[in-house]
PDB file of C-alpha atoms and ligand atoms in Angstrom:
ATOM      1  CA  MET A  30    -141.513 -55.942 -47.027  1.00  0.00           C
ATOM      2  CA  ILE A  31    -140.346 -53.212 -44.495  1.00  0.00           C
ATOM      3  CA  HIS A  32    -137.022 -51.317 -45.207  1.00  0.00           C
ATOM      4  CA  VAL A  33    -135.041 -49.385 -42.581  1.00  0.00           C
ATOM      5  CA  ASN A  34    -132.830 -47.273 -43.066  1.00  0.00           C
ATOM      6  CA  ASN A  35    -130.782 -45.334 -40.112  1.00  0.00           C
ATOM      7  CA  LEU A  36    -133.651 -44.566 -37.839  1.00  0.00           C
ATOM      8  CA  HIS A  37    -133.325 -42.734 -34.209  1.00  0.00           C
ATOM      9  CA  LYS A  38    -135.838 -41.913 -31.602  1.00  0.00           C
ATOM     10  CA  HIS A  39    -135.401 -39.605 -28.753  1.00  0.00           C
ATOM     11  CA  PHE A  40    -138.359 -40.153 -26.122  1.00  0.00           C
ATOM     12  CA  GLY A  41    -137.144 -36.673 -24.439  1.00  0.00           C
ATOM     13  CA  ASP A  42    -133.807 -36.658 -24.146  1.00  0.00           C
ATOM     14  CA  SER A  43    -133.176 -40.245 -24.123  1.00  0.00           C
ATOM     15  CA  HIS A  44    -131.931 -42.137 -27.591  1.00  0.00           C
ATOM     16  CA  VAL A  45    -133.877 -44.991 -27.581  1.00  0.00           C
ATOM     17  CA  LEU A  46    -132.766 -46.037 -30.870  1.00  0.00           C
ATOM     18  CA  ARG A  47    -129.774 -45.040 -32.816  1.00  0.00           C
ATOM     19  CA  GLY A  48    -129.335 -45.308 -36.301  1.00  0.00           C
ATOM     20  CA  ILE A  49    -130.911 -49.273 -37.464  1.00  0.00           C
ATOM     21  CA  SER A  50    -130.645 -49.992 -40.773  1.00  0.00           C
ATOM     22  CA  CYS A  51    -132.802 -53.474 -41.776  1.00  0.00           C
ATOM     23  CA  ASP A  52    -134.227 -54.777 -44.654  1.00  0.00           C
ATOM     24  CA  ILE A  53    -137.286 -57.799 -44.276  1.00  0.00           C
ATOM     25  CA  GLN A  54    -137.804 -59.886 -47.226  1.00  0.00           C
ATOM     26  CA  PRO A  55    -141.453 -61.358 -47.832  1.00  0.00           C
ATOM     27  CA  ARG A  56    -142.024 -64.723 -46.097  1.00  0.00           C
ATOM     28  CA  GLU A  57    -138.609 -64.210 -43.936  1.00  0.00           C
ATOM     29  CA  VAL A  58    -139.225 -64.528 -40.203  1.00  0.00           C
ATOM     30  CA  VAL A  59    -137.333 -62.536 -38.071  1.00  0.00           C
ATOM     31  CA  CYS A  60    -136.817 -63.075 -34.354  1.00  0.00           C
ATOM     32  CA  ILE A  61    -135.434 -59.473 -32.551  1.00  0.00           C
ATOM     33  CA  ILE A  62    -133.995 -60.295 -29.137  1.00  0.00           C
ATOM     34  CA  GLY A  63    -131.895 -58.024 -26.527  1.00  0.00           C
ATOM     35  CA  PRO A  64    -132.186 -57.328 -22.996  1.00  0.00           C
ATOM     36  CA  SER A  65    -135.136 -55.441 -21.579  1.00  0.00           C
ATOM     37  CA  GLY A  66    -134.819 -51.973 -22.309  1.00  0.00           C
ATOM     38  CA  SER A  67    -132.669 -52.029 -25.669  1.00  0.00           C
ATOM     39  CA  GLY A  68    -135.517 -50.042 -27.616  1.00  0.00           C
ATOM     40  CA  LYS A  69    -137.262 -53.977 -29.038  1.00  0.00           C
ATOM     41  CA  SER A  70    -140.236 -52.547 -28.134  1.00  0.00           C
ATOM     42  CA  THR A  71    -139.995 -49.120 -29.731  1.00  0.00           C
ATOM     43  CA  LEU A  72    -137.981 -50.671 -33.121  1.00  0.00           C
ATOM     44  CA  LEU A  73    -141.051 -52.948 -33.185  1.00  0.00           C
ATOM     45  CA  ARG A  74    -143.303 -50.204 -33.010  1.00  0.00           C
ATOM     46  CA  CYS A  75    -142.402 -47.670 -35.594  1.00  0.00           C
ATOM     47  CA  MET A  76    -142.599 -50.552 -37.781  1.00  0.00           C
ATOM     48  CA  ASN A  77    -146.663 -49.857 -37.446  1.00  0.00           C
ATOM     49  CA  ALA A  78    -145.806 -46.527 -36.966  1.00  0.00           C
ATOM     50  CA  LEU A  79    -147.265 -46.673 -33.340  1.00  0.00           C
ATOM     51  CA  GLU A  80    -144.423 -44.210 -33.042  1.00  0.00           C
ATOM     52  CA  GLN A  81    -142.871 -41.189 -34.991  1.00  0.00           C
ATOM     53  CA  VAL A  82    -139.753 -41.652 -36.694  1.00  0.00           C
ATOM     54  CA  ASN A  83    -137.389 -39.030 -35.704  1.00  0.00           C
ATOM     55  CA  GLU A  84    -135.152 -38.978 -38.650  1.00  0.00           C
ATOM     56  CA  GLY A  85    -134.140 -41.944 -40.757  1.00  0.00           C
ATOM     57  CA  GLU A  86    -136.745 -43.997 -43.094  1.00  0.00           C
ATOM     58  CA  VAL A  87    -138.924 -46.472 -42.881  1.00  0.00           C
ATOM     59  CA  THR A  88    -141.136 -47.184 -45.116  1.00  0.00           C
ATOM     60  CA  VAL A  89    -143.485 -50.560 -45.012  1.00  0.00           C
ATOM     61  CA  ASN A  90    -144.744 -52.208 -47.923  1.00  0.00           C
ATOM     62  CA  GLY A  91    -144.576 -49.451 -50.183  1.00  0.00           C
ATOM     63  CA  PHE A  92    -145.812 -46.885 -47.542  1.00  0.00           C
ATOM     64  CA  ALA A  93    -143.630 -44.277 -46.163  1.00  0.00           C
ATOM     65  CA  LEU A  94    -143.858 -44.032 -42.563  1.00  0.00           C
ATOM     66  CA  HIS A  95    -141.451 -41.764 -42.102  1.00  0.00           C
ATOM     67  CA  ASP A  96    -143.379 -39.312 -44.286  1.00  0.00           C
ATOM     68  CA  ARG A  97    -146.310 -37.296 -42.684  1.00  0.00           C
ATOM     69  CA  ARG A  98    -148.364 -37.763 -46.399  1.00  0.00           C
ATOM     70  CA  SER A  99    -148.369 -41.244 -45.893  1.00  0.00           C
ATOM     71  CA  ASN A 100    -151.249 -42.932 -45.637  1.00  0.00           C
ATOM     72  CA  LEU A 101    -151.061 -44.546 -42.321  1.00  0.00           C
ATOM     73  CA  ASN A 102    -154.388 -46.082 -41.543  1.00  0.00           C
ATOM     74  CA  ALA A 103    -153.841 -47.684 -45.249  1.00  0.00           C
ATOM     75  CA  MET A 104    -150.671 -49.448 -43.802  1.00  0.00           C
ATOM     76  CA  ARG A 105    -152.233 -50.519 -40.708  1.00  0.00           C
ATOM     77  CA  GLU A 106    -154.113 -52.506 -42.106  1.00  0.00           C
ATOM     78  CA  SER A 107    -152.302 -54.719 -43.972  1.00  0.00           C
ATOM     79  CA  VAL A 108    -149.432 -55.022 -40.699  1.00  0.00           C
ATOM     80  CA  GLY A 109    -151.143 -57.449 -37.876  1.00  0.00           C
ATOM     81  CA  MET A 110    -149.558 -56.189 -34.199  1.00  0.00           C
ATOM     82  CA  VAL A 111    -149.766 -58.688 -30.902  1.00  0.00           C
ATOM     83  CA  PHE A 112    -148.848 -57.346 -28.419  1.00  0.00           C
ATOM     84  CA  GLN A 113    -148.031 -58.742 -24.928  1.00  0.00           C
ATOM     85  CA  ARG A 114    -151.101 -58.143 -23.120  1.00  0.00           C
ATOM     86  CA  PHE A 115    -154.056 -59.829 -25.758  1.00  0.00           C
ATOM     87  CA  ASN A 116    -155.565 -55.930 -25.095  1.00  0.00           C
ATOM     88  CA  LEU A 117    -159.337 -58.711 -26.397  1.00  0.00           C
ATOM     89  CA  PHE A 118    -162.663 -56.664 -26.025  1.00  0.00           C
ATOM     90  CA  PRO A 119    -163.727 -57.543 -22.668  1.00  0.00           C
ATOM     91  CA  HIS A 120    -167.232 -56.691 -23.444  1.00  0.00           C
ATOM     92  CA  MET A 121    -167.559 -58.840 -27.086  1.00  0.00           C
ATOM     93  CA  THR A 122    -167.580 -62.778 -27.500  1.00  0.00           C
ATOM     94  CA  VAL A 123    -164.525 -64.449 -28.807  1.00  0.00           C
ATOM     95  CA  LEU A 124    -166.508 -64.030 -32.344  1.00  0.00           C
ATOM     96  CA  GLU A 125    -167.206 -60.668 -32.906  1.00  0.00           C
ATOM     97  CA  ASN A 126    -163.879 -59.326 -31.789  1.00  0.00           C
ATOM     98  CA  LEU A 127    -162.216 -61.506 -34.581  1.00  0.00           C
ATOM     99  CA  ILE A 128    -165.326 -59.401 -36.877  1.00  0.00           C
ATOM    100  CA  MET A 129    -165.214 -55.937 -35.388  1.00  0.00           C
ATOM    101  CA  ALA A 130    -162.284 -54.936 -37.587  1.00  0.00           C
ATOM    102  CA  PRO A 131    -163.153 -56.669 -41.156  1.00  0.00           C
ATOM    103  CA  LEU A 132    -166.725 -54.828 -40.375  1.00  0.00           C
ATOM    104  CA  SER A 133    -166.069 -51.373 -38.845  1.00  0.00           C
ATOM    105  CA  LEU A 134    -163.383 -51.383 -41.928  1.00  0.00           C
ATOM    106  CA  ASN A 135    -166.099 -51.904 -44.132  1.00  0.00           C
ATOM    107  CA  LYS A 136    -163.723 -55.157 -45.295  1.00  0.00           C
ATOM    108  CA  MET A 137    -166.270 -57.829 -46.447  1.00  0.00           C
ATOM    109  CA  SER A 138    -170.270 -58.617 -45.258  1.00  0.00           C
ATOM    110  CA  ARG A 139    -170.981 -60.224 -41.985  1.00  0.00           C
ATOM    111  CA  SER A 140    -170.850 -63.414 -43.105  1.00  0.00           C
ATOM    112  CA  GLU A 141    -168.039 -63.364 -44.974  1.00  0.00           C
ATOM    113  CA  ALA A 142    -166.360 -62.061 -42.495  1.00  0.00           C
ATOM    114  CA  ILE A 143    -168.683 -64.522 -39.928  1.00  0.00           C
ATOM    115  CA  ALA A 144    -166.810 -67.171 -42.555  1.00  0.00           C
ATOM    116  CA  LEU A 145    -163.505 -65.976 -41.738  1.00  0.00           C
ATOM    117  CA  ALA A 146    -163.556 -66.143 -38.493  1.00  0.00           C
ATOM    118  CA  ASP A 147    -164.714 -69.405 -38.170  1.00  0.00           C
ATOM    119  CA  THR A 148    -161.772 -70.557 -40.450  1.00  0.00           C
ATOM    120  CA  LEU A 149    -159.488 -68.613 -38.390  1.00  0.00           C
ATOM    121  CA  LEU A 150    -161.109 -70.352 -35.019  1.00  0.00           C
ATOM    122  CA  ASP A 151    -159.929 -73.646 -36.535  1.00  0.00           C
ATOM    123  CA  LYS A 152    -156.665 -72.498 -37.727  1.00  0.00           C
ATOM    124  CA  VAL A 153    -155.608 -71.265 -33.749  1.00  0.00           C
ATOM    125  CA  GLY A 154    -157.769 -74.202 -32.496  1.00  0.00           C
ATOM    126  CA  LEU A 155    -160.266 -72.778 -30.585  1.00  0.00           C
ATOM    127  CA  ASN A 156    -163.591 -73.066 -33.259  1.00  0.00           C
ATOM    128  CA  ASP A 157    -165.212 -74.035 -30.123  1.00  0.00           C
ATOM    129  CA  LYS A 158    -164.956 -71.029 -28.185  1.00  0.00           C
ATOM    130  CA  ARG A 159    -166.239 -68.473 -30.900  1.00  0.00           C
ATOM    131  CA  ASP A 160    -168.484 -67.443 -28.627  1.00  0.00           C
ATOM    132  CA  ALA A 161    -167.445 -67.606 -25.650  1.00  0.00           C
ATOM    133  CA  TRP A 162    -166.086 -64.492 -23.433  1.00  0.00           C
ATOM    134  CA  PRO A 163    -162.910 -63.248 -23.681  1.00  0.00           C
ATOM    135  CA  SER A 164    -162.439 -63.439 -19.848  1.00  0.00           C
ATOM    136  CA  SER A 165    -163.683 -66.956 -19.509  1.00  0.00           C
ATOM    137  CA  LEU A 166    -160.063 -68.424 -21.350  1.00  0.00           C
ATOM    138  CA  SER A 167    -156.483 -69.008 -20.579  1.00  0.00           C
ATOM    139  CA  GLY A 168    -154.287 -66.592 -21.388  1.00  0.00           C
ATOM    140  CA  GLY A 169    -153.306 -69.246 -24.071  1.00  0.00           C
ATOM    141  CA  GLN A 170    -156.017 -69.315 -25.407  1.00  0.00           C
ATOM    142  CA  GLN A 171    -156.872 -65.166 -25.671  1.00  0.00           C
ATOM    143  CA  GLN A 172    -153.300 -64.721 -26.610  1.00  0.00           C
ATOM    144  CA  ARG A 173    -154.435 -67.164 -30.247  1.00  0.00           C
ATOM    145  CA  VAL A 174    -158.097 -65.161 -30.293  1.00  0.00           C
ATOM    146  CA  ALA A 175    -155.354 -61.823 -30.454  1.00  0.00           C
ATOM    147  CA  ILE A 176    -153.509 -63.616 -33.139  1.00  0.00           C
ATOM    148  CA  ALA A 177    -156.680 -64.699 -35.326  1.00  0.00           C
ATOM    149  CA  ARG A 178    -158.306 -60.753 -34.890  1.00  0.00           C
ATOM    150  CA  ALA A 179    -154.809 -59.550 -36.088  1.00  0.00           C
ATOM    151  CA  LEU A 180    -154.916 -62.782 -39.609  1.00  0.00           C
ATOM    152  CA  ALA A 181    -158.924 -62.029 -40.027  1.00  0.00           C
ATOM    153  CA  MET A 182    -157.427 -58.187 -41.316  1.00  0.00           C
ATOM    154  CA  HIS A 183    -155.653 -60.638 -43.841  1.00  0.00           C
ATOM    155  CA  PRO A 184    -152.216 -58.795 -43.442  1.00  0.00           C
ATOM    156  CA  SER A 185    -149.255 -59.035 -45.915  1.00  0.00           C
ATOM    157  CA  ILE A 186    -147.356 -58.735 -42.287  1.00  0.00           C
ATOM    158  CA  MET A 187    -147.222 -59.664 -38.851  1.00  0.00           C
ATOM    159  CA  LEU A 188    -145.650 -57.811 -35.924  1.00  0.00           C
ATOM    160  CA  PHE A 189    -145.596 -59.840 -32.428  1.00  0.00           C
ATOM    161  CA  ASP A 190    -143.938 -57.849 -29.232  1.00  0.00           C
ATOM    162  CA  GLU A 191    -143.130 -60.177 -26.934  1.00  0.00           C
ATOM    163  CA  PRO A 192    -146.593 -61.981 -27.611  1.00  0.00           C
ATOM    164  CA  THR A 193    -145.764 -65.541 -24.620  1.00  0.00           C
ATOM    165  CA  SER A 194    -144.113 -63.102 -21.891  1.00  0.00           C
ATOM    166  CA  ALA A 195    -147.353 -62.419 -20.103  1.00  0.00           C
ATOM    167  CA  LEU A 196    -148.418 -65.957 -20.298  1.00  0.00           C
ATOM    168  CA  ASP A 197    -148.016 -68.967 -17.769  1.00  0.00           C
ATOM    169  CA  PRO A 198    -144.798 -70.932 -18.766  1.00  0.00           C
ATOM    170  CA  GLU A 199    -147.749 -74.425 -19.626  1.00  0.00           C
ATOM    171  CA  LEU A 200    -149.410 -72.398 -22.070  1.00  0.00           C
ATOM    172  CA  VAL A 201    -146.726 -70.901 -23.783  1.00  0.00           C
ATOM    173  CA  GLY A 202    -145.878 -73.298 -25.848  1.00  0.00           C
ATOM    174  CA  GLU A 203    -149.949 -73.336 -27.698  1.00  0.00           C
ATOM    175  CA  VAL A 204    -148.736 -69.666 -28.721  1.00  0.00           C
ATOM    176  CA  LEU A 205    -145.405 -70.758 -30.519  1.00  0.00           C
ATOM    177  CA  ALA A 206    -147.165 -73.358 -31.977  1.00  0.00           C
ATOM    178  CA  VAL A 207    -149.812 -71.260 -33.781  1.00  0.00           C
ATOM    179  CA  MET A 208    -146.488 -68.595 -34.459  1.00  0.00           C
ATOM    180  CA  LYS A 209    -144.322 -71.371 -35.933  1.00  0.00           C
ATOM    181  CA  THR A 210    -147.544 -72.465 -38.499  1.00  0.00           C
ATOM    182  CA  LEU A 211    -147.784 -69.050 -39.650  1.00  0.00           C
ATOM    183  CA  ALA A 212    -144.371 -68.945 -40.448  1.00  0.00           C
ATOM    184  CA  GLU A 213    -144.357 -72.181 -42.542  1.00  0.00           C
ATOM    185  CA  GLU A 214    -147.477 -70.930 -44.571  1.00  0.00           C
ATOM    186  CA  GLY A 215    -145.390 -68.509 -45.392  1.00  0.00           C
ATOM    187  CA  MET A 216    -146.673 -65.166 -43.448  1.00  0.00           C
ATOM    188  CA  THR A 217    -143.380 -62.218 -42.968  1.00  0.00           C
ATOM    189  CA  MET A 218    -143.037 -62.034 -39.076  1.00  0.00           C
ATOM    190  CA  VAL A 219    -141.165 -59.678 -36.769  1.00  0.00           C
ATOM    191  CA  ILE A 220    -141.315 -61.184 -33.802  1.00  0.00           C
ATOM    192  CA  VAL A 221    -139.023 -59.594 -30.822  1.00  0.00           C
ATOM    193  CA  THR A 222    -139.275 -62.706 -28.223  1.00  0.00           C
ATOM    194  CA  HIS A 223    -137.329 -64.415 -24.955  1.00  0.00           C
ATOM    195  CA  GLU A 224    -138.431 -67.104 -26.409  1.00  0.00           C
ATOM    196  CA  MET A 225    -134.533 -68.594 -28.036  1.00  0.00           C
ATOM    197  CA  GLY A 226    -135.915 -72.128 -28.765  1.00  0.00           C
ATOM    198  CA  PHE A 227    -138.224 -71.122 -30.815  1.00  0.00           C
ATOM    199  CA  ALA A 228    -136.021 -68.331 -32.429  1.00  0.00           C
ATOM    200  CA  ARG A 229    -133.313 -71.059 -33.107  1.00  0.00           C
ATOM    201  CA  GLU A 230    -135.860 -73.339 -34.435  1.00  0.00           C
ATOM    202  CA  VAL A 231    -138.083 -71.083 -36.746  1.00  0.00           C
ATOM    203  CA  ALA A 232    -136.372 -67.755 -37.526  1.00  0.00           C
ATOM    204  CA  ASP A 233    -134.470 -67.270 -40.903  1.00  0.00           C
ATOM    205  CA  ARG A 234    -132.620 -64.044 -38.846  1.00  0.00           C
ATOM    206  CA  VAL A 235    -131.560 -63.656 -35.591  1.00  0.00           C
ATOM    207  CA  ILE A 236    -131.110 -59.624 -34.925  1.00  0.00           C
ATOM    208  CA  PHE A 237    -129.617 -58.657 -31.923  1.00  0.00           C
ATOM    209  CA  ILE A 238    -129.844 -55.248 -30.190  1.00  0.00           C
ATOM    210  CA  ASP A 239    -128.738 -54.122 -27.792  1.00  0.00           C
ATOM    211  CA  GLN A 240    -128.453 -49.617 -26.711  1.00  0.00           C
ATOM    212  CA  GLY A 241    -130.760 -48.945 -29.443  1.00  0.00           C
ATOM    213  CA  ILE A 242    -128.198 -50.682 -31.852  1.00  0.00           C
ATOM    214  CA  ILE A 243    -128.077 -53.897 -33.675  1.00  0.00           C
ATOM    215  CA  GLN A 244    -124.843 -55.630 -32.571  1.00  0.00           C
ATOM    216  CA  GLU A 245    -125.495 -58.747 -34.471  1.00  0.00           C
ATOM    217  CA  GLN A 246    -127.657 -61.025 -36.909  1.00  0.00           C
ATOM    218  CA  GLY A 247    -127.452 -63.825 -38.250  1.00  0.00           C
ATOM    219  CA  THR A 248    -129.026 -67.237 -39.023  1.00  0.00           C
ATOM    220  CA  PRO A 249    -130.210 -68.947 -35.589  1.00  0.00           C
ATOM    221  CA  GLU A 250    -127.346 -71.116 -35.665  1.00  0.00           C
ATOM    222  CA  GLN A 251    -124.627 -68.298 -36.938  1.00  0.00           C
ATOM    223  CA  ILE A 252    -125.724 -66.316 -33.435  1.00  0.00           C
ATOM    224  CA  PHE A 253    -126.872 -68.957 -30.913  1.00  0.00           C
ATOM    225  CA  SER A 254    -123.747 -70.924 -31.447  1.00  0.00           C
ATOM    226  CA  ALA A 255    -121.090 -68.415 -32.489  1.00  0.00           C
ATOM    227  CA  PRO A 256    -121.878 -65.189 -31.679  1.00  0.00           C
ATOM    228  CA  THR A 257    -119.074 -62.754 -32.785  1.00  0.00           C
ATOM    229  CA  ASN A 258    -119.849 -59.739 -30.506  1.00  0.00           C
ATOM    230  CA  PRO A 259    -119.098 -60.059 -26.875  1.00  0.00           C
ATOM    231  CA  ARG A 260    -121.913 -58.535 -25.890  1.00  0.00           C
ATOM    232  CA  THR A 261    -124.432 -60.785 -28.232  1.00  0.00           C
ATOM    233  CA  ALA A 262    -122.109 -63.535 -25.942  1.00  0.00           C
ATOM    234  CA  ALA A 263    -122.593 -62.082 -22.656  1.00  0.00           C
ATOM    235  CA  PHE A 264    -126.571 -61.556 -22.814  1.00  0.00           C
ATOM    236  CA  LEU A 265    -126.509 -65.175 -24.639  1.00  0.00           C
ATOM    237  CA  SER A 266    -124.850 -66.346 -21.218  1.00  0.00           C
ATOM    238  CA  LYS A 267    -127.777 -65.266 -19.310  1.00  0.00           C
ATOM    239  CA  VAL A 268    -130.265 -66.279 -21.316  1.00  0.00           C
ATOM    240  CA  LEU A 269    -129.763 -69.524 -22.502  1.00  0.00           C
TER     241      LEU A 269
HETATM  242  N1  ADP B 302    -143.602 -43.726 -24.563  1.00  0.00           N
HETATM  243  C1  ADP B 302    -141.896 -43.805 -23.211  1.00  0.00           C
HETATM  244  N2  ADP B 302    -141.735 -42.596 -23.333  1.00  0.00           N
HETATM  245  C2  ADP B 302    -140.428 -42.454 -22.455  1.00  0.00           C
HETATM  246  N3  ADP B 302    -139.524 -43.184 -23.043  1.00  0.00           N
HETATM  247  C3  ADP B 302    -139.634 -44.284 -23.292  1.00  0.00           C
HETATM  248  C4  ADP B 302    -141.167 -44.609 -23.842  1.00  0.00           C
HETATM  249  N4  ADP B 302    -141.050 -45.917 -24.748  1.00  0.00           N
HETATM  250  C5  ADP B 302    -139.885 -46.559 -24.711  1.00  0.00           C
HETATM  251  N5  ADP B 302    -139.007 -46.176 -23.626  1.00  0.00           N
HETATM  252  C6  ADP B 302    -138.296 -45.573 -22.606  1.00  0.00           C
HETATM  253  O1  ADP B 302    -136.980 -46.376 -24.093  1.00  0.00           O
HETATM  254  C7  ADP B 302    -136.259 -47.413 -23.790  1.00  0.00           C
HETATM  255  C8  ADP B 302    -136.395 -48.712 -24.596  1.00  0.00           C
HETATM  256  O2  ADP B 302    -137.695 -49.369 -24.264  1.00  0.00           O
HETATM  257  P1  ADP B 302    -138.716 -50.476 -25.176  1.00  0.00           P
HETATM  258  O3  ADP B 302    -138.497 -50.010 -26.619  1.00  0.00           O
HETATM  259  O4  ADP B 302    -139.413 -50.794 -24.626  1.00  0.00           O
HETATM  260  O5  ADP B 302    -137.123 -51.930 -24.974  1.00  0.00           O
HETATM  261  P2  ADP B 302    -137.839 -53.078 -24.753  1.00  0.00           P
HETATM  262  O6  ADP B 302    -138.685 -53.152 -25.984  1.00  0.00           O
HETATM  263  O7  ADP B 302    -136.225 -53.562 -25.759  1.00  0.00           O
HETATM  264  O8  ADP B 302    -137.456 -53.505 -23.722  1.00  0.00           O
HETATM  265  C9  ADP B 302    -136.391 -47.464 -22.470  1.00  0.00           C
HETATM  266  O9  ADP B 302    -135.418 -47.129 -21.909  1.00  0.00           O
HETATM  267  C10 ADP B 302    -137.379 -47.227 -22.546  1.00  0.00           C
HETATM  268  O10 ADP B 302    -137.955 -46.530 -21.005  1.00  0.00           O
HETATM  269 MG1   MG B 303    -140.581 -54.488 -25.041  1.00  0.00          MG
END
């Protein structure tokens, strides 16, 4: 579903992604780990055309993002993204946050959008917060709303950029539980995370990035129990 080939990304003089190649298969759950500043967010943003590709190819759901002629809006509708900061619209209730994009893009009627929103709020365990304002919710609840909002577009791929790192520790679990359910339902997911326990349990594959290069990838078992690259081992020794 995602094909990345020899991707390079520069910001001014800094060469942030230095020849990344990876493929994401349908229904695969891939966790990306690595030190701060290694290029994880930039890679994820390149997969959603939030950053322009300088060199190489990124194809997502058949859309060639490196090609200026591609319809990026159509691509983005098929890819849900969840950020560290929940970015809910503060002046809209939970329900309004969920129906806004489907309605403004004419994806469905108002009654269909509301029915879907109710289903999704059930799924993330927040049907009692339907009419609440985002500011009245905990960070974990807001992030679950953000996940539901992304799902309201019926994405075929979900990208997560450190979805739990802005949360108080006791709220991390409820968000990871929603993500785990999604994974079990067969959603294709790429997740940048520092939650190694989650990666170990849920990922089909773990990619370790350092200095803009995929240093190592493999099953969670391989990466966490028997890393072959000394950089991976050094990183894990700090975070595990
Ligand atoms: N918009 C930007 N402009 C300039 N430099 C950037 C920009 N975004 C990221 N960078 C730089 O690119 C490098 C990788 O950043 P990032 O992808 O956010 O790393 P990570 O998510 O692994 O912490 C960092 O050195 C960061 O400062
Ligand atoms: Mg980042």
